[in-house]
mmCIF file of C-alpha atoms in Angstrom:
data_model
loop_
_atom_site.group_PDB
_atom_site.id
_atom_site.type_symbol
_atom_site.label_atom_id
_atom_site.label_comp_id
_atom_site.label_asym_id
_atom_site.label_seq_id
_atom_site.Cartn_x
_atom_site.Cartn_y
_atom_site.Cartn_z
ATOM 1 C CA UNK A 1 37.938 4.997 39.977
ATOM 2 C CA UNK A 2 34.401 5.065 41.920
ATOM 3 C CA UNK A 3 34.265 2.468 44.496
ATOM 4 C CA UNK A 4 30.614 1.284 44.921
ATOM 5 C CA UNK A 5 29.193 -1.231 47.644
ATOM 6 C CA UNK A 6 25.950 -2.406 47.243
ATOM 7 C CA UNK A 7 24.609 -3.392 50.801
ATOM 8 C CA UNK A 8 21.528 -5.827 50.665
ATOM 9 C CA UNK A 9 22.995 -7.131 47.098
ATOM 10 C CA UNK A 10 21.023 -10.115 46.712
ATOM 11 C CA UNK A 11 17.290 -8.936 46.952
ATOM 12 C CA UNK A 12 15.530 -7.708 44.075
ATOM 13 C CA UNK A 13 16.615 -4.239 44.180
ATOM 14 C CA UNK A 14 20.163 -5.090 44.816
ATOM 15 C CA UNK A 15 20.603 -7.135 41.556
ATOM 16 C CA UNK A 16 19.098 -4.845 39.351
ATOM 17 C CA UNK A 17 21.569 -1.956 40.444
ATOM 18 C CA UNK A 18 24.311 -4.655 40.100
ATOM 19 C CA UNK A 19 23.060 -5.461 36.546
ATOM 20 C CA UNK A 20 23.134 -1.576 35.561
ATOM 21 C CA UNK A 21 26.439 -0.971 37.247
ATOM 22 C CA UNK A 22 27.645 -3.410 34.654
ATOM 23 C CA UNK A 23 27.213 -0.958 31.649
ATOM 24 C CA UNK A 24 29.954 1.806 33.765
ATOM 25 C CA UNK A 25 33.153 2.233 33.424
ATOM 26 C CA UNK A 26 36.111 3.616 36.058
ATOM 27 C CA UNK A 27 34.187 2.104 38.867
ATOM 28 C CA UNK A 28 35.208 -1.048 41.684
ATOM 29 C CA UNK A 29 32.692 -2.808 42.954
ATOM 30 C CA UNK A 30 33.280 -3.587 46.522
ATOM 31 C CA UNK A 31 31.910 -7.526 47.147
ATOM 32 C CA UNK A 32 31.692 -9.750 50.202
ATOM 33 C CA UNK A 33 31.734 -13.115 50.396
ATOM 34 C CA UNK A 34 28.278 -15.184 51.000
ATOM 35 C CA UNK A 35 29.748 -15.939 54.269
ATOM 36 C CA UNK A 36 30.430 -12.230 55.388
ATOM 37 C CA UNK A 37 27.079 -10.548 53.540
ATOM 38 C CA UNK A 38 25.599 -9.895 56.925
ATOM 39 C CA UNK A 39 28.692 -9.647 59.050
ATOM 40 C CA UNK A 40 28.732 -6.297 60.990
ATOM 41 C CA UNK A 41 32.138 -5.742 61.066
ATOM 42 C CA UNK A 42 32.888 -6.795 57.269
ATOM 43 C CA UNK A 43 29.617 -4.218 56.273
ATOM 44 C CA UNK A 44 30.935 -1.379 58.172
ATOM 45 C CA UNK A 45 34.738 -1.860 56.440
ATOM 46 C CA UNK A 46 32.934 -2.232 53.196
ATOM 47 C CA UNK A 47 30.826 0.649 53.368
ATOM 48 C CA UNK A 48 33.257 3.217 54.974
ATOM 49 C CA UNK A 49 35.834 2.286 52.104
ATOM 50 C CA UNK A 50 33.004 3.260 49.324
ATOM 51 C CA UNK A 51 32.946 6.493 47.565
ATOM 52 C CA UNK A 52 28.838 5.297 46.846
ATOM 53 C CA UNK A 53 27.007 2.700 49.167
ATOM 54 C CA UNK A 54 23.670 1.594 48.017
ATOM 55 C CA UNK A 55 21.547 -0.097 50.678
ATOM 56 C CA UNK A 56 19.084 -2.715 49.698
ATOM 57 C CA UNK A 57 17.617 -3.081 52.978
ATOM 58 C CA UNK A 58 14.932 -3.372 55.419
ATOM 59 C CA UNK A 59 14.028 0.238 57.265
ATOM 60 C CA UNK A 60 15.711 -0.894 60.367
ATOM 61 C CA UNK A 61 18.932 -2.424 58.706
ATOM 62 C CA UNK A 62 18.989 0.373 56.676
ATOM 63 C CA UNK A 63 19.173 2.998 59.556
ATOM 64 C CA UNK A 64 22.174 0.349 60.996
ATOM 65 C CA UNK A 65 24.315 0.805 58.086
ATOM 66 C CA UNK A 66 24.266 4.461 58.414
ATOM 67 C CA UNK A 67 25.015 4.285 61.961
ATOM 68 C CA UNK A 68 28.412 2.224 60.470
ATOM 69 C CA UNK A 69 29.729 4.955 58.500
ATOM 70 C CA UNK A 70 32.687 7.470 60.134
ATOM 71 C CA UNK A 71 33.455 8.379 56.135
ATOM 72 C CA UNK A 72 32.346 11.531 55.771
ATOM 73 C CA UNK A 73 33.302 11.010 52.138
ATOM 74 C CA UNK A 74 30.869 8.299 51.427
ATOM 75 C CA UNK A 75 27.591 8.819 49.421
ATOM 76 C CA UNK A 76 24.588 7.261 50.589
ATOM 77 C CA UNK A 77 21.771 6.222 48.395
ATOM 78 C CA UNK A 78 19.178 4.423 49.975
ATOM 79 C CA UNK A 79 16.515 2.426 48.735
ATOM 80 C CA UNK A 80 14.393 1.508 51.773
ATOM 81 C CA UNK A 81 11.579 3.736 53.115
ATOM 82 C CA UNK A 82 13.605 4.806 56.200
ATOM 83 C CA UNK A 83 14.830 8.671 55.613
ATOM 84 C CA UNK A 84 12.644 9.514 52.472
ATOM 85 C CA UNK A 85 10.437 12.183 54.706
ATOM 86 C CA UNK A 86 13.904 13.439 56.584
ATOM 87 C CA UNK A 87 15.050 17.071 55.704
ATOM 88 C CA UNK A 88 18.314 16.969 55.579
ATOM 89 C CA UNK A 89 18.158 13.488 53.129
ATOM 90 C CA UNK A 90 18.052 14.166 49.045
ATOM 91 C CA UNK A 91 15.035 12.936 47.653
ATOM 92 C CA UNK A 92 16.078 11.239 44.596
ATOM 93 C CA UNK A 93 13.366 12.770 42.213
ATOM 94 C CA UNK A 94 15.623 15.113 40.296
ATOM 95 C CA UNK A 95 12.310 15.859 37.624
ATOM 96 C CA UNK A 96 10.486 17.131 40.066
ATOM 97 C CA UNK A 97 12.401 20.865 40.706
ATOM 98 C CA UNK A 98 16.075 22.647 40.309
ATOM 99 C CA UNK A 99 16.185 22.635 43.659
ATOM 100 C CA UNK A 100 15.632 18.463 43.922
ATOM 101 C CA UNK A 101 18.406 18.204 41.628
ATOM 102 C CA UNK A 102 20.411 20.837 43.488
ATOM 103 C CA UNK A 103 20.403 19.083 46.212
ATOM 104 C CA UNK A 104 21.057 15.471 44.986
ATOM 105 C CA UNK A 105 24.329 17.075 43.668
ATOM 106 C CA UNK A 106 25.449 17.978 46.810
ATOM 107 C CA UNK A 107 24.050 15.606 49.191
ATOM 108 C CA UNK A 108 25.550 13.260 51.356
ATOM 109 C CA UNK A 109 22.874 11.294 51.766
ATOM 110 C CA UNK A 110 20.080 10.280 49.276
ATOM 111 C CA UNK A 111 17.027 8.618 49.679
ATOM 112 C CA UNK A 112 15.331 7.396 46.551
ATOM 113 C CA UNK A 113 11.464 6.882 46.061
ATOM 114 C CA UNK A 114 9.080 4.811 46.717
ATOM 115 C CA UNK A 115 7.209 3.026 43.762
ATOM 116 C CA UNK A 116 3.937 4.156 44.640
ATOM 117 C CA UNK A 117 4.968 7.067 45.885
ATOM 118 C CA UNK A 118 7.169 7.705 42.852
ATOM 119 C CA UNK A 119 3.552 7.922 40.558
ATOM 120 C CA UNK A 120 1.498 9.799 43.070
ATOM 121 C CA UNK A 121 4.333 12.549 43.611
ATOM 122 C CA UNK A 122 4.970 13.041 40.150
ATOM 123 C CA UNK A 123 0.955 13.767 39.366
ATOM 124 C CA UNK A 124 0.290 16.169 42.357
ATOM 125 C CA UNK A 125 3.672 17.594 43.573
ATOM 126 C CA UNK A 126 3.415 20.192 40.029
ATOM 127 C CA UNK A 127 -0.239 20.967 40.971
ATOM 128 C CA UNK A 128 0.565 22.276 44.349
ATOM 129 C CA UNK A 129 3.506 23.939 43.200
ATOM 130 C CA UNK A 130 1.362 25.518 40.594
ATOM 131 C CA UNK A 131 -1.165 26.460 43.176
ATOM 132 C CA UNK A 132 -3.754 24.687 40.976
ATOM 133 C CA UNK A 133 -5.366 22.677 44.194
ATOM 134 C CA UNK A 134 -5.363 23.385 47.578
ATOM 135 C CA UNK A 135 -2.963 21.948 50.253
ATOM 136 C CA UNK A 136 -5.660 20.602 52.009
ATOM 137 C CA UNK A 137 -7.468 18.521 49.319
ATOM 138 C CA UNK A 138 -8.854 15.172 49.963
ATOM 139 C CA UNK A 139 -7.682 13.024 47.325
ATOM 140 C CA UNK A 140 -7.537 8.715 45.968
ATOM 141 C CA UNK A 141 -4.982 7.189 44.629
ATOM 142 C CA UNK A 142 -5.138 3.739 42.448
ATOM 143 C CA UNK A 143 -2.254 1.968 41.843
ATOM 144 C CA UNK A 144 -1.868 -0.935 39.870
ATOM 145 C CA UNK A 145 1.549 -3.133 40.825
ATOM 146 C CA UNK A 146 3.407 -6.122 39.150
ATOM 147 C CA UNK A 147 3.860 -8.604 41.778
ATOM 148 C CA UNK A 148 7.703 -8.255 41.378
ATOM 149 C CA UNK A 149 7.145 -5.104 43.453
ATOM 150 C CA UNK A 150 6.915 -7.614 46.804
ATOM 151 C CA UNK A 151 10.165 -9.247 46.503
ATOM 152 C CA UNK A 152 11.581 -12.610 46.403
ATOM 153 C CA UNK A 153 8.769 -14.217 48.447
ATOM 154 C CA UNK A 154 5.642 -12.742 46.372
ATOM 155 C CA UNK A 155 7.291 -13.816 43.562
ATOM 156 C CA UNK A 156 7.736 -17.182 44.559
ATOM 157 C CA UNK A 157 4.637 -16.964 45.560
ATOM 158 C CA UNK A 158 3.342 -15.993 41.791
ATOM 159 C CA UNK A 159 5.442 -18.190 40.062
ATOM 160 C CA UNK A 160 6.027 -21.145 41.881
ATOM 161 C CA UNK A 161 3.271 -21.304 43.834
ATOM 162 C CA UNK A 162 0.155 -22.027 41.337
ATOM 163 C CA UNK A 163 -3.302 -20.300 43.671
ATOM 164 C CA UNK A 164 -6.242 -19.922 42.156
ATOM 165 C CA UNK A 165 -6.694 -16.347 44.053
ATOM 166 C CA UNK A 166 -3.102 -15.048 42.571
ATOM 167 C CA UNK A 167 -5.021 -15.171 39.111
ATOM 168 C CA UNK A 168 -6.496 -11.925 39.773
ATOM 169 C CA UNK A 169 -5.684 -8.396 40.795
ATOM 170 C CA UNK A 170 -5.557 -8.374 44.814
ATOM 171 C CA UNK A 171 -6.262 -5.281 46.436
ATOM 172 C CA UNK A 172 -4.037 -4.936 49.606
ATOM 173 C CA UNK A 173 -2.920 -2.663 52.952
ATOM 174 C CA UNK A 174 -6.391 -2.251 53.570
ATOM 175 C CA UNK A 175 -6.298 -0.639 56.750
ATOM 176 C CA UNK A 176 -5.169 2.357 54.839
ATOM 177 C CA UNK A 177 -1.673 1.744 56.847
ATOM 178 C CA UNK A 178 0.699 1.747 53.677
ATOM 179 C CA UNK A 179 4.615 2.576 54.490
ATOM 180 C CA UNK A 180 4.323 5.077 51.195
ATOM 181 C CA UNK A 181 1.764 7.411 52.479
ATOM 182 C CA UNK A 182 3.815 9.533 55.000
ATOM 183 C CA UNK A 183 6.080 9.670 52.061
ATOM 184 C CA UNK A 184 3.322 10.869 49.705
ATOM 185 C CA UNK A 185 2.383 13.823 51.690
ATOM 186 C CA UNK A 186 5.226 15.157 52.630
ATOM 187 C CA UNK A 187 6.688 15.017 49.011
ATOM 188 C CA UNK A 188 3.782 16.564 47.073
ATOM 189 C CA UNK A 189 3.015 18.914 49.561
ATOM 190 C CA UNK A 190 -0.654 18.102 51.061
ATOM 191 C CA UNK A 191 -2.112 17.801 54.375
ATOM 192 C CA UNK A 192 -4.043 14.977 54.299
ATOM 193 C CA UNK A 193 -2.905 11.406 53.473
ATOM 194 C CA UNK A 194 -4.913 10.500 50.218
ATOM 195 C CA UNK A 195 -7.213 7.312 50.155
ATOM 196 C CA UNK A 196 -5.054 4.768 48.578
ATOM 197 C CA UNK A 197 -5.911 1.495 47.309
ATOM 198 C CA UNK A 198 -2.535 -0.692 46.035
ATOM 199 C CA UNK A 199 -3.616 -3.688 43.433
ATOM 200 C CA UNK A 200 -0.523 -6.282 42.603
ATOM 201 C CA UNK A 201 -1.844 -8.219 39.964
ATOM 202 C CA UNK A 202 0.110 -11.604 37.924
ATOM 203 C CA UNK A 203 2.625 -9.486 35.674
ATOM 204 C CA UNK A 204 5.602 -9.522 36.675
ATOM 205 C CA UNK A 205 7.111 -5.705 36.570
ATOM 206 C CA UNK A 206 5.055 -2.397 35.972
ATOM 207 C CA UNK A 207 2.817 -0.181 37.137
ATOM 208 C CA UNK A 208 -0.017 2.369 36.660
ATOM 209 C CA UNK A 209 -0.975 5.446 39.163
ATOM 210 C CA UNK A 210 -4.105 6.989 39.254
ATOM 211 C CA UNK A 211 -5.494 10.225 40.907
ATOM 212 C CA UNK A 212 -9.121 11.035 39.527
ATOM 213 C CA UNK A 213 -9.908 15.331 40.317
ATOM 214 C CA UNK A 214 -13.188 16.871 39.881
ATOM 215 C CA UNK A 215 -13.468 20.307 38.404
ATOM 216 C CA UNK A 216 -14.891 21.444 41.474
ATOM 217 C CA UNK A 217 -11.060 21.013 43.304
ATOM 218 C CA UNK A 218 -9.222 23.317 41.164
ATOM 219 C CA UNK A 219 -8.128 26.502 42.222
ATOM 220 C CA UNK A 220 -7.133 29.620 39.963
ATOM 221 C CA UNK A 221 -8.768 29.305 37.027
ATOM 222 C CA UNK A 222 -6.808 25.713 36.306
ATOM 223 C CA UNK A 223 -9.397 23.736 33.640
ATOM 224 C CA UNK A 224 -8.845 20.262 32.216
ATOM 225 C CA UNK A 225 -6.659 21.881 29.003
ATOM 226 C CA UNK A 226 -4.470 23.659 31.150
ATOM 227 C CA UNK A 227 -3.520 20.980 33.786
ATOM 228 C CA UNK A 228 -2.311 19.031 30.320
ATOM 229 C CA UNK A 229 -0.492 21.944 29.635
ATOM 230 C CA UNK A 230 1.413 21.957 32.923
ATOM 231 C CA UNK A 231 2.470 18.660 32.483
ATOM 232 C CA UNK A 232 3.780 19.228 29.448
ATOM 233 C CA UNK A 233 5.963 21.952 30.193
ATOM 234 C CA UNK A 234 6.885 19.915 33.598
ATOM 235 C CA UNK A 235 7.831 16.866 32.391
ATOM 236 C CA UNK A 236 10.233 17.046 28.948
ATOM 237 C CA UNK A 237 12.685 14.957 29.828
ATOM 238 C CA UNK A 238 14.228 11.272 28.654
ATOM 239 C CA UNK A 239 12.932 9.369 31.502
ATOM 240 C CA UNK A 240 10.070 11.617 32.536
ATOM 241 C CA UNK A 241 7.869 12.878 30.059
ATOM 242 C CA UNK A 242 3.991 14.123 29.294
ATOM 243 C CA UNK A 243 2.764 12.414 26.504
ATOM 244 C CA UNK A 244 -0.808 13.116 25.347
ATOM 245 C CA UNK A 245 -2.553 9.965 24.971
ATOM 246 C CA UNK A 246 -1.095 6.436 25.228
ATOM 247 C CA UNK A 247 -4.368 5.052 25.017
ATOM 248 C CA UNK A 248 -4.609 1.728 23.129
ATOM 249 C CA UNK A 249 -8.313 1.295 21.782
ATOM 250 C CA UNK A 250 -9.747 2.079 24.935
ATOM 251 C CA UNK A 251 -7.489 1.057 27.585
ATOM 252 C CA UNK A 252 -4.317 1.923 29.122
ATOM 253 C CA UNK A 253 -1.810 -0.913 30.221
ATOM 254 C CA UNK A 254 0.106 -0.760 34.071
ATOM 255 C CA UNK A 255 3.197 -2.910 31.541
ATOM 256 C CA UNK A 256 3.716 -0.755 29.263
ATOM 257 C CA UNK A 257 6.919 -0.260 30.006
ATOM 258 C CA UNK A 258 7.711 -3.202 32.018
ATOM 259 C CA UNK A 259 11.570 -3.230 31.896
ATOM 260 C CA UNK A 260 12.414 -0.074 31.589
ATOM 261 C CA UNK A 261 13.741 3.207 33.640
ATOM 262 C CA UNK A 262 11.505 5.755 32.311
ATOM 263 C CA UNK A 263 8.073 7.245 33.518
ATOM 264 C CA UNK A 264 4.888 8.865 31.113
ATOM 265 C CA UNK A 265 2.611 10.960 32.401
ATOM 266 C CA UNK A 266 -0.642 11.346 30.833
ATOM 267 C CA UNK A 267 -4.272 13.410 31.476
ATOM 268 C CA UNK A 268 -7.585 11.603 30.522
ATOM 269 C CA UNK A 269 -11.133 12.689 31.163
ATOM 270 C CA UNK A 270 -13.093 15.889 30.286
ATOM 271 C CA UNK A 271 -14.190 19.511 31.743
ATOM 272 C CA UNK A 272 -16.158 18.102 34.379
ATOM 273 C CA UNK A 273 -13.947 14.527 35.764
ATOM 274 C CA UNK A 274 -10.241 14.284 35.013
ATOM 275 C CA UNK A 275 -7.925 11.451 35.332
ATOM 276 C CA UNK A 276 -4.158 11.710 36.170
ATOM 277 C CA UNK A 277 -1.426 8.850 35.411
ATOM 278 C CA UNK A 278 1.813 7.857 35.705
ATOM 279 C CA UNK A 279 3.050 4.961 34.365
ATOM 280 C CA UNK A 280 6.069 3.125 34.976
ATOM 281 C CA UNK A 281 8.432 0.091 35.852
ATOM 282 C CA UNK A 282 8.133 -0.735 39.471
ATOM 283 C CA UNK A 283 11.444 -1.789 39.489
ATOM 284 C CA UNK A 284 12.321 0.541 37.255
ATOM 285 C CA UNK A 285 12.301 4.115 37.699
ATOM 286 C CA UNK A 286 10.168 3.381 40.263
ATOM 287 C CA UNK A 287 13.357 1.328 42.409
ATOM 288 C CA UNK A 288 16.659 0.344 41.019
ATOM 289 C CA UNK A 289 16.683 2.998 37.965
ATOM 290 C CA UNK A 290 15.842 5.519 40.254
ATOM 291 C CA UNK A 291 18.988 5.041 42.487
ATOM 292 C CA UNK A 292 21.145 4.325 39.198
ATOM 293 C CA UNK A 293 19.996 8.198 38.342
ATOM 294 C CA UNK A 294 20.863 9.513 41.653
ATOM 295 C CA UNK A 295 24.128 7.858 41.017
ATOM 296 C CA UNK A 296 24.531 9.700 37.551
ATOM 297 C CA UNK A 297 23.951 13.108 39.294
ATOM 298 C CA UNK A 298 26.439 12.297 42.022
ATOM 299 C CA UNK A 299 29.323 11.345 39.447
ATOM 300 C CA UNK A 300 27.874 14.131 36.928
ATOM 301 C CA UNK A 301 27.290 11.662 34.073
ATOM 302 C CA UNK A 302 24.085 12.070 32.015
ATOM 303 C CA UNK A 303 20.906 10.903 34.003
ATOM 304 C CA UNK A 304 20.379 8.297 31.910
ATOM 305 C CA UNK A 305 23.307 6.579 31.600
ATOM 306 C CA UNK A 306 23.303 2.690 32.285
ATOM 307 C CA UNK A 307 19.209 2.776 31.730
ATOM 308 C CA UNK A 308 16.703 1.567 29.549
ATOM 309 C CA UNK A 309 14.322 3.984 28.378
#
């Protein structure tokens, strides 16, 4: 029997693991009371006496938790932004090499993707590992966001809160300041932080990443018909997989697949422009079915187990 403690239970994140760890068997659940959900003492018992602590938290109470455990025994998998660019954390994006996966398997301590990040990674991490641009390329990223993506108080904020402005898309972290970006370029590989422009628009859950390439930035002979063809042989799995054109008479939707735990990957464009995407569920695999698939690697059950796809 798995014991599993789910620290920062009652955010967003938090209750969407809960809801997945319902379809598992042979685990215990380790639960506080209200009264004792942010009591030191009762968090540090609770997470030393889990096999698997999740932690739904804010950077800074997410480093504090760590500091609590003395179990050696006890996997981490951690949601916030806090270790994702630390070496000796897993980064919980088994798709993206053996060697990702390896090391979830083994590791202690697992840090699982941001949802930005998630989109951007997945589109240029194979293209430097394929040597088909150049570590030093300047690149944009577009991302369009549900506004579940900003927690309980955007979403009050969207749904309770009727505001003429929250009709349309809003384009935010201006200042080119966003907590993903560090994340972003150390996990795909480049130098330089890309120019990225974050949109949360009124739907609730899913989300669209864009990185536009001209010709002129690929490297070793890599054309529009061949970057396909790297994605395709990349990315053949159940919840991440190249599929060649999920256009729908003209467009392509950031909801497509708004409640669930997969991610497609697609290339648009010609010869000359091209246009890379990932799409997604921000709280899917882009947050809480992410960590459930770390969680699957750690107890050696099929990655997909307790997901939607």
């Amino acid at each position: 029997m798995t014991k599993i403690f789910v620290d920062g239970s009652q955010g967003t994140t938090g209750l969407r693991i809960f809801d997945r760890l319902s379809e598992f068997k042979d685990i215990e659940l380790i639960t506080l009371p209200e009264e004792l959900r942010k009591d030191k003492d009762a968090r540090k018992e609770a997470l030393n006496s889990a096999d698997v602590a999740f932690l739904c938290l804010p950077d800074d109470a997410a480093r504090e938790s760590v500091s609590l455990i003395e179990n050696e025994n006890t996997v981490v998998i951690d949601t916030s932004t806090a270790h994702r660019t630390l070496d000796d954390w897993a980064y919980g994006f088994p798709e993206l090499s053996q060697s990702h996966r390896e090391k979830l398997k083994s590791s202690k301590r697992i840090a699982v993707p941001g949802c930005h990040a998630s989109g951007f990674i997945a589109l240029v991490y194979p293209l430097i590992e394929a040597g088909a641009i150049d570590e030093d390329i300047l690149l944009s990223c577009f991302s369009l966001t549900g506004y579940s993506g900003g927690g309980k108080k955007m979403i009050a904020e969207y749904e309770e809160e009727p505001d003429v402005l929250l009709e349309a898309p809003r384009q935010y972290a201006l200042g080119q300041t966003h907590k993903h970006l560090k994340e972003m370029v150390k996990i795909s590989g480049i130098n330089n932080a890309p120019v990225f422009c974050p949109v949360v628009s009124s739907f609730y859950s899913g989300m669209e990443v864009t990185v536009p390439l001209f010709k002129e930035q690929l490297k070793n002979g890599f054309t529009f018909e061949k970057i396909k063809a790297l994605y395709k042989e990349k990315y053949n799995s159940e919840l991440v997989k190249y599929q060649e054109d999920l256009s729908e008479g003209g467009f392509i939707s950031a909801g497509v697949l708004s409640g669930k735990d997969n991610m497609i990957v697609s290339v648009f464009g010609n010869d000359d422009r091209i246009i890379l995407t990932a799409r997604y569920d921000n709280l899917g695999k882009g947050a809480s079915g992410a960590a459930i698939e770390c969680l699957n690697i750690v107890l050696g059950n099929t990655d997909t187990q307790g997901l939607e796809v």
